[in-house]
């Protein structure tokens, strides 16, 4: 998924269900200069999404242990 975020940033957003963000990223990606910021944005967003999922899983595990 990281390679998709680097080479096709708008598809990375689209596959994760962020349609509006995907369109904005595609507009940015159309310009040659905008490709690098779009790729960086997609990779950072992907990493943040993974971290959020991991943190949510940890919080749920902690809630189960305290009950």
mmCIF file with all atom_site columns, C-alpha atoms in Angstrom:
data_model
loop_
_atom_site.group_PDB
_atom_site.id
_atom_site.type_symbol
_atom_site.label_atom_id
_atom_site.label_alt_id
_atom_site.label_comp_id
_atom_site.label_asym_id
_atom_site.label_entity_id
_atom_site.label_seq_id
_atom_site.pdbx_PDB_ins_code
_atom_site.Cartn_x
_atom_site.Cartn_y
_atom_site.Cartn_z
_atom_site.occupancy
_atom_site.B_iso_or_equiv
_atom_site.pdbx_formal_charge
_atom_site.auth_seq_id
_atom_site.auth_comp_id
_atom_site.auth_asym_id
_atom_site.auth_atom_id
_atom_site.pdbx_PDB_model_num
ATOM 1  C CA . UNK A 1 1  ? 0.000   0.000  0.000   1.00 0.00 ? 1  UNK A CA 1
ATOM 2  C CA . UNK A 1 2  ? 2.936   2.321  0.630   1.00 0.00 ? 2  UNK A CA 1
ATOM 3  C CA . UNK A 1 3  ? 4.136   1.934  -2.965  1.00 0.00 ? 3  UNK A CA 1
ATOM 4  C CA . UNK A 1 4  ? 0.660   2.834  -4.194  1.00 0.00 ? 4  UNK A CA 1
ATOM 5  C CA . UNK A 1 5  ? 0.761   5.920  -1.957  1.00 0.00 ? 5  UNK A CA 1
ATOM 6  C CA . UNK A 1 6  ? 4.082   6.957  -3.485  1.00 0.00 ? 6  UNK A CA 1
ATOM 7  C CA . UNK A 1 7  ? 3.383   6.275  -7.168  1.00 0.00 ? 7  UNK A CA 1
ATOM 8  C CA . UNK A 1 8  ? -0.411  6.814  -7.275  1.00 0.00 ? 8  UNK A CA 1
ATOM 9  C CA . UNK A 1 9  ? -1.308  9.003  -4.281  1.00 0.00 ? 9  UNK A CA 1
ATOM 10 C CA . UNK A 1 10 ? -4.915  9.618  -5.337  1.00 0.00 ? 10 UNK A CA 1
ATOM 11 C CA . UNK A 1 11 ? -5.579  5.859  -5.601  1.00 0.00 ? 11 UNK A CA 1
ATOM 12 C CA . UNK A 1 12 ? -4.281  5.411  -2.059  1.00 0.00 ? 12 UNK A CA 1
ATOM 13 C CA . UNK A 1 13 ? -6.917  7.798  -0.744  1.00 0.00 ? 13 UNK A CA 1
ATOM 14 C CA . UNK A 1 14 ? -9.599  6.301  -2.969  1.00 0.00 ? 14 UNK A CA 1
ATOM 15 C CA . UNK A 1 15 ? -8.918  2.752  -1.742  1.00 0.00 ? 15 UNK A CA 1
ATOM 16 C CA . UNK A 1 16 ? -9.276  3.908  1.853   1.00 0.00 ? 16 UNK A CA 1
ATOM 17 C CA . UNK A 1 17 ? -12.669 5.457  1.153   1.00 0.00 ? 17 UNK A CA 1
ATOM 18 C CA . UNK A 1 18 ? -11.691 9.125  1.110   1.00 0.00 ? 18 UNK A CA 1
ATOM 19 C CA . UNK A 1 19 ? -13.277 10.180 -2.171  1.00 0.00 ? 19 UNK A CA 1
ATOM 20 C CA . UNK A 1 20 ? -13.131 13.983 -1.775  1.00 0.00 ? 20 UNK A CA 1
ATOM 21 C CA . UNK A 1 21 ? -9.521  13.823 -0.569  1.00 0.00 ? 21 UNK A CA 1
ATOM 22 C CA . UNK A 1 22 ? -8.735  11.583 -3.535  1.00 0.00 ? 22 UNK A CA 1
ATOM 23 C CA . UNK A 1 23 ? -10.097 14.165 -5.977  1.00 0.00 ? 23 UNK A CA 1
ATOM 24 C CA . UNK A 1 24 ? -8.118  16.968 -4.325  1.00 0.00 ? 24 UNK A CA 1
ATOM 25 C CA . UNK A 1 25 ? -4.984  14.827 -4.407  1.00 0.00 ? 25 UNK A CA 1
ATOM 26 C CA . UNK A 1 26 ? -5.552  14.007 -8.083  1.00 0.00 ? 26 UNK A CA 1
ATOM 27 C CA . UNK A 1 27 ? -5.795  17.707 -8.924  1.00 0.00 ? 27 UNK A CA 1
ATOM 28 C CA . UNK A 1 28 ? -2.535  18.297 -7.046  1.00 0.00 ? 28 UNK A CA 1
ATOM 29 C CA . UNK A 1 29 ? -0.927  15.257 -8.669  1.00 0.00 ? 29 UNK A CA 1
ATOM 30 C CA . UNK A 1 30 ? -1.771  16.388 -12.215 1.00 0.00 ? 30 UNK A CA 1
ATOM 31 C CA . UNK A 1 31 ? 0.897   19.061 -11.959 1.00 0.00 ? 31 UNK A CA 1
ATOM 32 C CA . UNK A 1 32 ? 4.446   17.745 -12.079 1.00 0.00 ? 32 UNK A CA 1
ATOM 33 C CA . UNK A 1 33 ? 5.500   19.937 -9.153  1.00 0.00 ? 33 UNK A CA 1
ATOM 34 C CA . UNK A 1 34 ? 2.509   18.800 -7.098  1.00 0.00 ? 34 UNK A CA 1
ATOM 35 C CA . UNK A 1 35 ? 3.320   15.109 -7.438  1.00 0.00 ? 35 UNK A CA 1
ATOM 36 C CA . UNK A 1 36 ? 5.917   15.129 -4.645  1.00 0.00 ? 36 UNK A CA 1
ATOM 37 C CA . UNK A 1 37 ? 3.689   16.893 -2.081  1.00 0.00 ? 37 UNK A CA 1
ATOM 38 C CA . UNK A 1 38 ? 0.790   14.602 -3.057  1.00 0.00 ? 38 UNK A CA 1
ATOM 39 C CA . UNK A 1 39 ? 2.945   11.513 -2.529  1.00 0.00 ? 39 UNK A CA 1
ATOM 40 C CA . UNK A 1 40 ? 4.222   12.791 0.817   1.00 0.00 ? 40 UNK A CA 1
ATOM 41 C CA . UNK A 1 41 ? 0.669   13.639 1.881   1.00 0.00 ? 41 UNK A CA 1
ATOM 42 C CA . UNK A 1 42 ? -0.574  10.164 0.923   1.00 0.00 ? 42 UNK A CA 1
ATOM 43 C CA . UNK A 1 43 ? 2.241   8.348  2.751   1.00 0.00 ? 43 UNK A CA 1
ATOM 44 C CA . UNK A 1 44 ? 1.819   10.424 5.913   1.00 0.00 ? 44 UNK A CA 1
ATOM 45 C CA . UNK A 1 45 ? -1.936  9.919  5.808   1.00 0.00 ? 45 UNK A CA 1
ATOM 46 C CA . UNK A 1 46 ? -1.462  6.169  5.392   1.00 0.00 ? 46 UNK A CA 1
ATOM 47 C CA . UNK A 1 47 ? 0.933   6.015  8.343   1.00 0.00 ? 47 UNK A CA 1
ATOM 48 C CA . UNK A 1 48 ? -1.448  8.072  10.513  1.00 0.00 ? 48 UNK A CA 1
ATOM 49 C CA . UNK A 1 49 ? -4.322  5.771  9.614   1.00 0.00 ? 49 UNK A CA 1
ATOM 50 C CA . UNK A 1 50 ? -2.291  2.725  10.616  1.00 0.00 ? 50 UNK A CA 1
ATOM 51 C CA . UNK A 1 51 ? -1.292  4.390  13.895  1.00 0.00 ? 51 UNK A CA 1
ATOM 52 C CA . UNK A 1 52 ? -4.918  5.287  14.652  1.00 0.00 ? 52 UNK A CA 1
ATOM 53 C CA . UNK A 1 53 ? -6.008  1.699  14.031  1.00 0.00 ? 53 UNK A CA 1
ATOM 54 C CA . UNK A 1 54 ? -3.209  0.398  16.269  1.00 0.00 ? 54 UNK A CA 1
ATOM 55 C CA . UNK A 1 55 ? -4.057  2.870  19.050  1.00 0.00 ? 55 UNK A CA 1
ATOM 56 C CA . UNK A 1 56 ? -7.750  2.002  18.894  1.00 0.00 ? 56 UNK A CA 1
ATOM 57 C CA . UNK A 1 57 ? -6.873  -1.685 19.204  1.00 0.00 ? 57 UNK A CA 1
ATOM 58 C CA . UNK A 1 58 ? -4.684  -0.963 22.255  1.00 0.00 ? 58 UNK A CA 1
ATOM 59 C CA . UNK A 1 59 ? -7.388  1.109  23.940  1.00 0.00 ? 59 UNK A CA 1
ATOM 60 C CA . UNK A 1 60 ? -9.933  -1.656 23.418  1.00 0.00 ? 60 UNK A CA 1
ATOM 61 C CA . UNK A 1 61 ? -7.510  -4.216 24.871  1.00 0.00 ? 61 UNK A CA 1
ATOM 62 C CA . UNK A 1 62 ? -6.917  -2.014 27.917  1.00 0.00 ? 62 UNK A CA 1
ATOM 63 C CA . UNK A 1 63 ? -10.676 -1.568 28.426  1.00 0.00 ? 63 UNK A CA 1
ATOM 64 C CA . UNK A 1 64 ? -11.144 -5.346 28.367  1.00 0.00 ? 64 UNK A CA 1
ATOM 65 C CA . UNK A 1 65 ? -8.387  -5.852 30.954  1.00 0.00 ? 65 UNK A CA 1
ATOM 66 C CA . UNK A 1 66 ? -9.811  -3.305 33.396  1.00 0.00 ? 66 UNK A CA 1
ATOM 67 C CA . UNK A 1 67 ? -13.311 -4.747 33.356  1.00 0.00 ? 67 UNK A CA 1
#
